[in-house]
PDB file of C-alpha atoms in Angstrom:
ATOM      1  CA  MET A   1       0.631  -8.985   4.295  1.00  0.00           C
ATOM      2  CA  SER A   2       1.030  -7.772   8.091  1.00  0.00           C
ATOM      3  CA  ALA A   3       4.355  -9.326   8.094  1.00  0.00           C
ATOM      4  CA  MET A   4       5.572  -6.829   5.370  1.00  0.00           C
ATOM      5  CA  ILE A   5       4.492  -3.828   7.426  1.00  0.00           C
ATOM      6  CA  GLY A   6       7.110  -2.415   9.653  1.00  0.00           C
ATOM      7  CA  ASP A   7       6.977   0.193  12.283  1.00  0.00           C
ATOM      8  CA  GLN A   8       8.061   2.919   9.566  1.00  0.00           C
ATOM      9  CA  ASP A   9       5.660   1.452   7.272  1.00  0.00           C
ATOM     10  CA  GLU A  10       2.566   1.801   9.835  1.00  0.00           C
ATOM     11  CA  ASN A  11       3.423   5.545  10.198  1.00  0.00           C
ATOM     12  CA  MET A  12       3.386   6.292   6.849  1.00  0.00           C
ATOM     13  CA  LEU A  13       0.043   4.158   6.261  1.00  0.00           C
ATOM     14  CA  SER A  14      -1.598   6.092   8.926  1.00  0.00           C
ATOM     15  CA  TYR A  15      -1.948   9.139   6.366  1.00  0.00           C
ATOM     16  CA  MET A  16      -3.411   6.733   3.840  1.00  0.00           C
ATOM     17  CA  MET A  17      -7.179   7.743   3.425  1.00  0.00           C
ATOM     18  CA  ASP A  18      -8.135   5.538   0.459  1.00  0.00           C
ATOM     19  CA  LEU A  19      -7.170   2.982  -2.009  1.00  0.00           C
ATOM     20  CA  GLN A  20      -8.386   2.113  -5.420  1.00  0.00           C
ATOM     21  CA  VAL A  21      -7.767  -0.733  -7.473  1.00  0.00           C
ATOM     22  CA  GLU A  22      -8.620  -0.632 -11.155  1.00  0.00           C
ATOM     23  CA  GLU A  23      -8.330  -3.635 -13.313  1.00  0.00           C
ATOM     24  CA  CYS A  24      -8.394  -3.498 -17.266  1.00  0.00           C
ATOM     25  CA  ARG A  25      -8.615  -6.593 -19.389  1.00  0.00           C
ATOM     26  CA  ARG A  26      -8.776  -5.259 -22.821  1.00  0.00           C
ATOM     27  CA  ARG A  27      -5.940  -5.589 -24.853  1.00  0.00           C
ATOM     28  CA  ARG A  28      -3.802  -7.095 -22.113  1.00  0.00           C
ATOM     29  CA  ASP A  29      -4.466  -7.696 -18.573  1.00  0.00           C
ATOM     30  CA  PHE A  30      -3.419  -4.331 -16.552  1.00  0.00           C
ATOM     31  CA  CYS A  31      -3.890  -3.605 -12.841  1.00  0.00           C
ATOM     32  CA  LYS A  32      -3.760   0.332 -11.381  1.00  0.00           C
ATOM     33  CA  ILE A  33      -3.259   0.701  -7.892  1.00  0.00           C
ATOM     34  CA  ARG A  34      -3.774   4.407  -6.378  1.00  0.00           C
ATOM     35  CA  LEU A  35      -3.025   5.349  -2.781  1.00  0.00           C
ATOM     36  CA  PHE A  36      -4.484   8.782  -1.474  1.00  0.00           C
ATOM     37  CA  PHE A  37      -2.841  10.248   1.344  1.00  0.00           C
ATOM     38  CA  ARG A  38      -3.563  13.232   3.609  1.00  0.00           C
ATOM     39  CA  SER A  39      -0.992  15.939   4.194  1.00  0.00           C
ATOM     40  CA  ASN A  40       2.343  13.989   6.020  1.00  0.00           C
ATOM     41  CA  PRO A  41       5.795  14.556   7.059  1.00  0.00           C
ATOM     42  CA  TYR A  42       7.384  12.201   4.249  1.00  0.00           C
ATOM     43  CA  PHE A  43       6.367  13.342   0.743  1.00  0.00           C
ATOM     44  CA  HIS A  44       4.194  16.113  -1.092  1.00  0.00           C
ATOM     45  CA  ASN A  45       2.199  13.310  -3.126  1.00  0.00           C
ATOM     46  CA  ARG A  46      -1.286  13.219  -2.157  1.00  0.00           C
ATOM     47  CA  VAL A  47      -2.190  10.406  -4.681  1.00  0.00           C
ATOM     48  CA  ILE A  48       0.559   7.626  -5.671  1.00  0.00           C
ATOM     49  CA  VAL A  49      -0.112   5.399  -8.481  1.00  0.00           C
ATOM     50  CA  LYS A  50       1.386   2.056  -9.021  1.00  0.00           C
ATOM     51  CA  GLU A  51       0.676   0.060 -12.663  1.00  0.00           C
ATOM     52  CA  TYR A  52       1.368  -3.503 -13.566  1.00  0.00           C
ATOM     53  CA  VAL A  53       1.141  -5.698 -16.372  1.00  0.00           C
ATOM     54  CA  ILE A  54      -0.375  -8.994 -15.423  1.00  0.00           C
ATOM     55  CA  HIS A  55       1.544 -11.800 -16.978  1.00  0.00           C
ATOM     56  CA  ILE A  56       0.932 -15.870 -16.429  1.00  0.00           C
ATOM     57  CA  THR A  57       4.090 -15.564 -14.371  1.00  0.00           C
ATOM     58  CA  GLY A  58       2.484 -12.755 -12.132  1.00  0.00           C
ATOM     59  CA  TYR A  59       2.568  -8.669 -11.977  1.00  0.00           C
ATOM     60  CA  LYS A  60       5.343  -7.035 -13.385  1.00  0.00           C
ATOM     61  CA  ALA A  61       5.544  -3.216 -12.730  1.00  0.00           C
ATOM     62  CA  CYS A  62       5.264  -0.892 -15.499  1.00  0.00           C
ATOM     63  CA  HIS A  63       4.782   2.497 -13.977  1.00  0.00           C
ATOM     64  CA  ALA A  64       4.992   4.252 -10.741  1.00  0.00           C
ATOM     65  CA  THR A  65       4.581   7.861  -9.602  1.00  0.00           C
ATOM     66  CA  PRO A  66       7.915   9.133  -8.595  1.00  0.00           C
ATOM     67  CA  ILE A  67       7.824  10.110  -4.646  1.00  0.00           C
ATOM     68  CA  ARG A  68       8.564  13.843  -3.959  1.00  0.00           C
ATOM     69  CA  TRP A  69      10.184  13.619  -0.551  1.00  0.00           C
ATOM     70  CA  TYR A  70      10.381  16.544   1.743  1.00  0.00           C
ATOM     71  CA  PRO A  71      13.751  18.001   1.997  1.00  0.00           C
ATOM     72  CA  HIS A  72      14.131  16.835   5.747  1.00  0.00           C
ATOM     73  CA  TYR A  73      13.143  13.282   5.225  1.00  0.00           C
ATOM     74  CA  ALA A  74      14.712  12.785   1.666  1.00  0.00           C
ATOM     75  CA  CYS A  75      18.156  11.539   3.185  1.00  0.00           C
ATOM     76  CA  GLU A  76      16.472   9.171   5.568  1.00  0.00           C
ATOM     77  CA  ALA A  77      14.206   7.766   2.805  1.00  0.00           C
ATOM     78  CA  CYS A  78      17.385   7.114   0.528  1.00  0.00           C
ATOM     79  CA  GLY A  79      19.115   4.894   3.139  1.00  0.00           C
ATOM     80  CA  LEU A  80      16.039   3.149   3.925  1.00  0.00           C
ATOM     81  CA  ARG A  81      15.591   2.332   0.060  1.00  0.00           C
ATOM     82  CA  GLN A  82      18.869   0.456   0.480  1.00  0.00           C
ATOM     83  CA  GLN A  83      17.505  -1.884   2.967  1.00  0.00           C
ATOM     84  CA  ARG A  84      15.840  -4.069   0.136  1.00  0.00           C
ATOM     85  CA  HIS A  85      16.484  -7.571   2.114  1.00  0.00           C
ATOM     86  CA  SER A  86      12.980  -7.727   2.427  1.00  0.00           C
ATOM     87  CA  PRO A  87       9.734  -6.880   0.434  1.00  0.00           C
ATOM     88  CA  ASN A  88       7.831  -4.258   2.758  1.00  0.00           C
ATOM     89  CA  PHE A  89       5.404  -1.224   2.115  1.00  0.00           C
ATOM     90  CA  PHE A  90       7.999   1.775   2.124  1.00  0.00           C
ATOM     91  CA  ASN A  91      10.312  -0.183  -0.465  1.00  0.00           C
ATOM     92  CA  TRP A  92       7.114  -0.858  -2.566  1.00  0.00           C
ATOM     93  CA  VAL A  93       6.048   2.674  -2.671  1.00  0.00           C
ATOM     94  CA  SER A  94       9.364   4.412  -3.342  1.00  0.00           C
ATOM     95  CA  ASP A  95      11.084   1.794  -5.499  1.00  0.00           C
ATOM     96  CA  HIS A  96       9.673   0.923  -8.735  1.00  0.00           C
ATOM     97  CA  HIS A  97      11.915  -2.513  -8.713  1.00  0.00           C
ATOM     98  CA  CYS A  98      11.774  -3.513  -5.254  1.00  0.00           C
ATOM     99  CA  SER A  99      11.813  -7.433  -4.899  1.00  0.00           C
ATOM    100  CA  GLY A 100       8.165  -8.997  -3.816  1.00  0.00           C
ATOM    101  CA  SER A 101       6.765  -5.589  -5.787  1.00  0.00           C
ATOM    102  CA  GLY A 102       4.515  -8.021  -7.820  1.00  0.00           C
ATOM    103  CA  GLN A 103       3.509 -10.090  -4.825  1.00  0.00           C
ATOM    104  CA  ILE A 104       2.400  -6.938  -2.787  1.00  0.00           C
ATOM    105  CA  ALA A 105       0.179  -5.872  -5.928  1.00  0.00           C
ATOM    106  CA  GLU A 106      -1.416  -9.268  -6.207  1.00  0.00           C
ATOM    107  CA  ILE A 107      -2.192  -9.415  -2.680  1.00  0.00           C
ATOM    108  CA  ILE A 108      -3.802  -5.717  -2.532  1.00  0.00           C
ATOM    109  CA  SER A 109      -5.633  -6.522  -5.910  1.00  0.00           C
ATOM    110  CA  ARG A 110      -6.873 -10.010  -5.401  1.00  0.00           C
ATOM    111  CA  ASP A 111      -7.098  -9.985  -1.537  1.00  0.00           C
ATOM    112  CA  LEU A 112      -6.896  -6.767   0.261  1.00  0.00           C
ATOM    113  CA  TRP A 113      -9.227  -4.783  -2.383  1.00  0.00           C
ATOM    114  CA  PRO A 114     -12.273  -7.094  -2.532  1.00  0.00           C
ATOM    115  CA  ASN A 115     -12.080  -8.263   0.950  1.00  0.00           C
ATOM    116  CA  PRO A 116     -10.988  -5.242   3.162  1.00  0.00           C
ATOM    117  CA  LEU A 117     -12.697  -6.272   6.342  1.00  0.00           C
ATOM    118  CA  LYS A 118     -10.558  -9.257   6.475  1.00  0.00           C
ATOM    119  CA  TYR A 119      -7.564  -6.863   7.235  1.00  0.00           C
ATOM    120  CA  TYR A 120      -9.527  -4.465   9.603  1.00  0.00           C
ATOM    121  CA  VAL A 121      -8.161  -4.800  13.303  1.00  0.00           C
ATOM    122  CA  LYS A 122     -10.745  -3.870  15.924  1.00  0.00           C
ATOM    123  CA  SER A 123      -9.562  -2.301  19.157  1.00  0.00           C
ATOM    124  CA  LYS A 124      -9.537  -4.295  21.946  1.00  0.00           C
ATOM    125  CA  ALA A 125     -12.377  -2.048  23.669  1.00  0.00           C
ATOM    126  CA  SER A 126     -14.787  -2.875  20.820  1.00  0.00           C
ATOM    127  CA  GLN A 127     -13.846  -6.477  21.073  1.00  0.00           C
ATOM    128  CA  GLU A 128     -14.746  -6.719  24.721  1.00  0.00           C
ATOM    129  CA  GLU A 129     -17.934  -4.668  24.206  1.00  0.00           C
ATOM    130  CA  SER A 130     -18.745  -7.068  21.441  1.00  0.00           C
ATOM    131  CA  HIS A 131     -18.242  -9.955  23.640  1.00  0.00           C
ATOM    132  CA  ARG A 132     -20.406  -8.203  26.433  1.00  0.00           C
ATOM    133  CA  ARG A 133     -23.451  -7.758  24.295  1.00  0.00           C
ATOM    134  CA  ALA A 134     -23.234 -11.488  22.787  1.00  0.00           C
ATOM    135  CA  GLY A 135     -23.252 -12.545  26.837  1.00  0.00           C
ATOM    136  CA  ASN A 136     -26.385 -10.338  27.344  1.00  0.00           C
ATOM    137  CA  GLU A 137     -28.326 -11.965  24.494  1.00  0.00           C
TER     138      GLU A 137
END
């Protein structure tokens, strides 16, 4: 997943406060991913929802919240959306049909959501502190 996150994505993700995944298995397999953001310089939305139908061939996008870009960022967002050559978080959030959308949704719902600590990166200072404490025991 980290290979798909560029500098632009990191900055946008720094405003994300929460992530929720809901899976429904009643009539058909269905997955809803909710991303919660605090106030940011990119868009008005506080919640972005991506919905997927899960087929045997993978996740297929069926609905996405339209992004309400701030006027000063709308032109840049449009230009960045044209760069569809590789799946990334920015394209996944802003483009309902971006390539790799199903792959990103599957990683989030099957790996990131149930195992978030695996993706948590400790700061170097806290890693050094952990090593010092382990050495003192």
